[in-house]
Tab-separated table of C-alpha atoms in Angstrom:
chain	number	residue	atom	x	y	z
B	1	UNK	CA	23.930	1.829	9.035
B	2	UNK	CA	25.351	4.162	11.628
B	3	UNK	CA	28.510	5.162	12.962
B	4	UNK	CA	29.473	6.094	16.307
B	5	UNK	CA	31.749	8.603	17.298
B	6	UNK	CA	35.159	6.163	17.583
B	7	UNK	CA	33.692	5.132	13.661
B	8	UNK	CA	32.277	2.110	14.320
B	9	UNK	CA	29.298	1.088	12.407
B	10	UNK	CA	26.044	-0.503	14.260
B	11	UNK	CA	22.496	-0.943	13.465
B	12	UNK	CA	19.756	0.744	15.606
B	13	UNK	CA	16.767	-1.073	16.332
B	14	UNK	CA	13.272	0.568	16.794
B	15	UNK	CA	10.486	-1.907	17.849
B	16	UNK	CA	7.873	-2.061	20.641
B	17	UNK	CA	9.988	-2.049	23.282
B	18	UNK	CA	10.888	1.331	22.864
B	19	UNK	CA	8.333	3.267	20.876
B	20	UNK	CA	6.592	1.454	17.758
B	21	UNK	CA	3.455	-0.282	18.652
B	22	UNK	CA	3.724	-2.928	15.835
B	23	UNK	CA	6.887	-4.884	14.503
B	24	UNK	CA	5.437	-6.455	11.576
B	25	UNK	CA	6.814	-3.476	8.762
B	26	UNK	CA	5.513	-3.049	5.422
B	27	UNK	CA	7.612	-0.204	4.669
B	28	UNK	CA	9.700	2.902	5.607
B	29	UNK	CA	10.146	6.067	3.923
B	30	UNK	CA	12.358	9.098	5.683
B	31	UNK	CA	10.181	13.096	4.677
B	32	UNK	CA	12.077	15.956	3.827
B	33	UNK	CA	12.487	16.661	7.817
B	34	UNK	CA	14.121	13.439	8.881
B	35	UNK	CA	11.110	12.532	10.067
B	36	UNK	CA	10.554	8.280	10.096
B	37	UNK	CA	7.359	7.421	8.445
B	38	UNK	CA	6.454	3.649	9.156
B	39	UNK	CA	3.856	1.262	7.346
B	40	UNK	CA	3.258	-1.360	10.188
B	41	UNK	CA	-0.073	-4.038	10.284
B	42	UNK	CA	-1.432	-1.604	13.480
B	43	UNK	CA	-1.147	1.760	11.437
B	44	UNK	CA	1.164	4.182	10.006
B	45	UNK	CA	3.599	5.678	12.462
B	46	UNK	CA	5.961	8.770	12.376
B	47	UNK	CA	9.211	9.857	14.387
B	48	UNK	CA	10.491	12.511	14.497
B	49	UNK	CA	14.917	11.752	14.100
B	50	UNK	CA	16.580	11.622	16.924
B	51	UNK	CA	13.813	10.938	19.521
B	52	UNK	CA	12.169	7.937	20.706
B	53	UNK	CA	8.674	8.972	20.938
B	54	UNK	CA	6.050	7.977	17.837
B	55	UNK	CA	2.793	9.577	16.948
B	56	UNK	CA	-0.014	7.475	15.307
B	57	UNK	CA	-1.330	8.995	11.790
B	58	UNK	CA	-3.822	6.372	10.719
B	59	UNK	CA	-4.695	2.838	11.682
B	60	UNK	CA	-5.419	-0.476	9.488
B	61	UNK	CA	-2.963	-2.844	7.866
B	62	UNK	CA	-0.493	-0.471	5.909
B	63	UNK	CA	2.185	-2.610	3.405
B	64	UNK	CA	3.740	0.246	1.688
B	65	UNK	CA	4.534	3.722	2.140
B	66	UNK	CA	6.140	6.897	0.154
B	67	UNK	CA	6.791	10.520	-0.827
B	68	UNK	CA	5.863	12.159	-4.000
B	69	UNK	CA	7.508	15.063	-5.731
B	70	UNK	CA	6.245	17.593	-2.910
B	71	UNK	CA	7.014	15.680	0.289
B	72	UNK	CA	3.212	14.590	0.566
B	73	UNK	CA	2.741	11.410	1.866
B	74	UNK	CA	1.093	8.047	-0.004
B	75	UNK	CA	0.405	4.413	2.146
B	76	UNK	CA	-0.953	1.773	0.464
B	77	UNK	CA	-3.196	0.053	2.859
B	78	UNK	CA	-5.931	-3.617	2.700
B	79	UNK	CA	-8.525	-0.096	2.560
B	80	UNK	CA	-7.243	1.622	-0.756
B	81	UNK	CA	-4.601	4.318	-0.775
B	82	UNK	CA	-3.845	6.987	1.412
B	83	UNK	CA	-3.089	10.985	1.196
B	84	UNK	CA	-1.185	12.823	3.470
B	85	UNK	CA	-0.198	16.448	3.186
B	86	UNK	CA	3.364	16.815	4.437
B	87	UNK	CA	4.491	20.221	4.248
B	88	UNK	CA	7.821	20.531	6.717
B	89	UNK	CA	6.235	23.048	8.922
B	90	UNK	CA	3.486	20.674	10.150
B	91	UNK	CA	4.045	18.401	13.330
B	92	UNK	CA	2.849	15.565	11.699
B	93	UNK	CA	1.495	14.818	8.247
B	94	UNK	CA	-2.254	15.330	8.009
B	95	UNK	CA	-4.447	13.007	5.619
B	96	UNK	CA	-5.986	14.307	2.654
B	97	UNK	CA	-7.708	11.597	0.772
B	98	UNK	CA	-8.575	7.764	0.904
B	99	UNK	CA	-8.710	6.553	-2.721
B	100	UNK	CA	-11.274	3.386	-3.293
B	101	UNK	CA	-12.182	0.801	-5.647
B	102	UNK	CA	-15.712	1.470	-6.413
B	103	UNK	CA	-17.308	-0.394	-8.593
B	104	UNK	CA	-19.693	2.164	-10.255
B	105	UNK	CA	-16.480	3.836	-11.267
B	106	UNK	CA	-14.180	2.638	-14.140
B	107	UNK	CA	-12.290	5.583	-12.917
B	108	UNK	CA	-11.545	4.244	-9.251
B	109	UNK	CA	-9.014	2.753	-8.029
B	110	UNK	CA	-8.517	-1.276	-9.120
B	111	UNK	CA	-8.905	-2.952	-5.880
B	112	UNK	CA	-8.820	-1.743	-1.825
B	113	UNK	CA	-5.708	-3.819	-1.163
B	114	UNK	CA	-2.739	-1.691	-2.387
B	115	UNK	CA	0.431	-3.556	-1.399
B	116	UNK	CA	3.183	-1.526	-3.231
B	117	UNK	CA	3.859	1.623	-5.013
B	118	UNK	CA	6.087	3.235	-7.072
B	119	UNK	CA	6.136	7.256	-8.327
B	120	UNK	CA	7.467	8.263	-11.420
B	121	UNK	CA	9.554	11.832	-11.724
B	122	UNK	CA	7.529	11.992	-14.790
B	123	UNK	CA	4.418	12.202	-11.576
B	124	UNK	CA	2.484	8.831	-12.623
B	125	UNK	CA	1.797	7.263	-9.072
B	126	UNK	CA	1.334	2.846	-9.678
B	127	UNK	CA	-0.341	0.788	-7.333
B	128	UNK	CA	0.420	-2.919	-6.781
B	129	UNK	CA	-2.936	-4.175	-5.906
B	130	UNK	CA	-3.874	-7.712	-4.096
B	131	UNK	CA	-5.736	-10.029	-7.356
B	132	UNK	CA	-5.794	-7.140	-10.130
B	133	UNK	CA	-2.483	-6.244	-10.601
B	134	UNK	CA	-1.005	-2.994	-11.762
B	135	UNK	CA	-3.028	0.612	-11.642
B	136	UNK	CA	-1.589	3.769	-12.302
B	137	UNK	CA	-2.532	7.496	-12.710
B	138	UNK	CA	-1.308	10.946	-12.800
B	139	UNK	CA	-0.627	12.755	-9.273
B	140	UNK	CA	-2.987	15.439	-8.976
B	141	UNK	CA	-4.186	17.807	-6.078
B	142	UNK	CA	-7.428	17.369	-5.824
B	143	UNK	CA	-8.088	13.229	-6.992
B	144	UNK	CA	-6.853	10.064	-8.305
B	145	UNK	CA	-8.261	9.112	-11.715
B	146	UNK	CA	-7.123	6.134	-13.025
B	147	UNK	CA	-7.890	6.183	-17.017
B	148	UNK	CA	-8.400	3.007	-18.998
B	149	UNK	CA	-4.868	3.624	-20.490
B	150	UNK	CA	-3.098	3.327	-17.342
B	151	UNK	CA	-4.883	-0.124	-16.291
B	152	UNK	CA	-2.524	-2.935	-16.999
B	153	UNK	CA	-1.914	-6.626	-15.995
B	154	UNK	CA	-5.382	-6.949	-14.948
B	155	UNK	CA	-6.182	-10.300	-13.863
């Protein structure tokens, strides 16, 4: 909630009409730079505090959305999970990976529909995938292994 300057509290809205293309949020996460970072059903969005203007960072149905250990960016999306590098001196994050269930790959990620997540401080990343349930792994640079011991509540 805010507060103005005479210390009352209001709520500020921030919808189409005045910068986010979509209204329909799947989640919110503020970066280390106060910059908004917006799962919507259009795309992932980010504003920078204190302005009204919103850049687009990917498209497709995002439902969750948050920041690891090192400010980097994670969306879960209804096409897998998404990688953002988010360092504080970049304009806007930049996407590193796309994670995928393939099934060749025991290794992959569970399912494409990743609907919630959750990080650790311990720096296990879970997914909350549509009709499989629970996948986790350990955050790491360059992929996203998911090992036979993290798989649980598999439908």
């Amino acid at each position: 909630m805010l507060q103005d300057e005479s210390g009352s509290q209001y709520f500020r809205s921030i919808n189409n009409a005045i910068g986010l293309p979509q209204v329909n949020v799947g989640g919110i996460v503020e970066d280390k730079t106060g910059r908004l970072i917006t799962a919507t059903e259009s795309g992932l969005y980010c504003q920078a505090m204190g302005t009204t203007e919103v850049e687009w960072l990917e498209g497709g149905n995002f439902y969750s959305v948050l920041l690891d250990q090192t400010n980097d960016l994670w969306a879960g999306s209804s096409d897998g999970l998404h990688n953002f590098e988010n360092s504080p001196n970049m304009h806007i994050p930049l996407k590193k990976n796309l994670f995928v269930y393939d099934p060749r790959n025991p290794n992959s990620l569970s399912k494409n529909v990743v609907k919630s997540l959750l990080i650790y401080s311990t720096g296990i990343i879970w997914a909350g995938t549509s009709g499989v349930g629970l996948t986790s792994s350990t955050l790491s640079e360059s992929n996203f292994d998911i090992s036979e011991k993290h798989k649980i509540l598999q439908v």
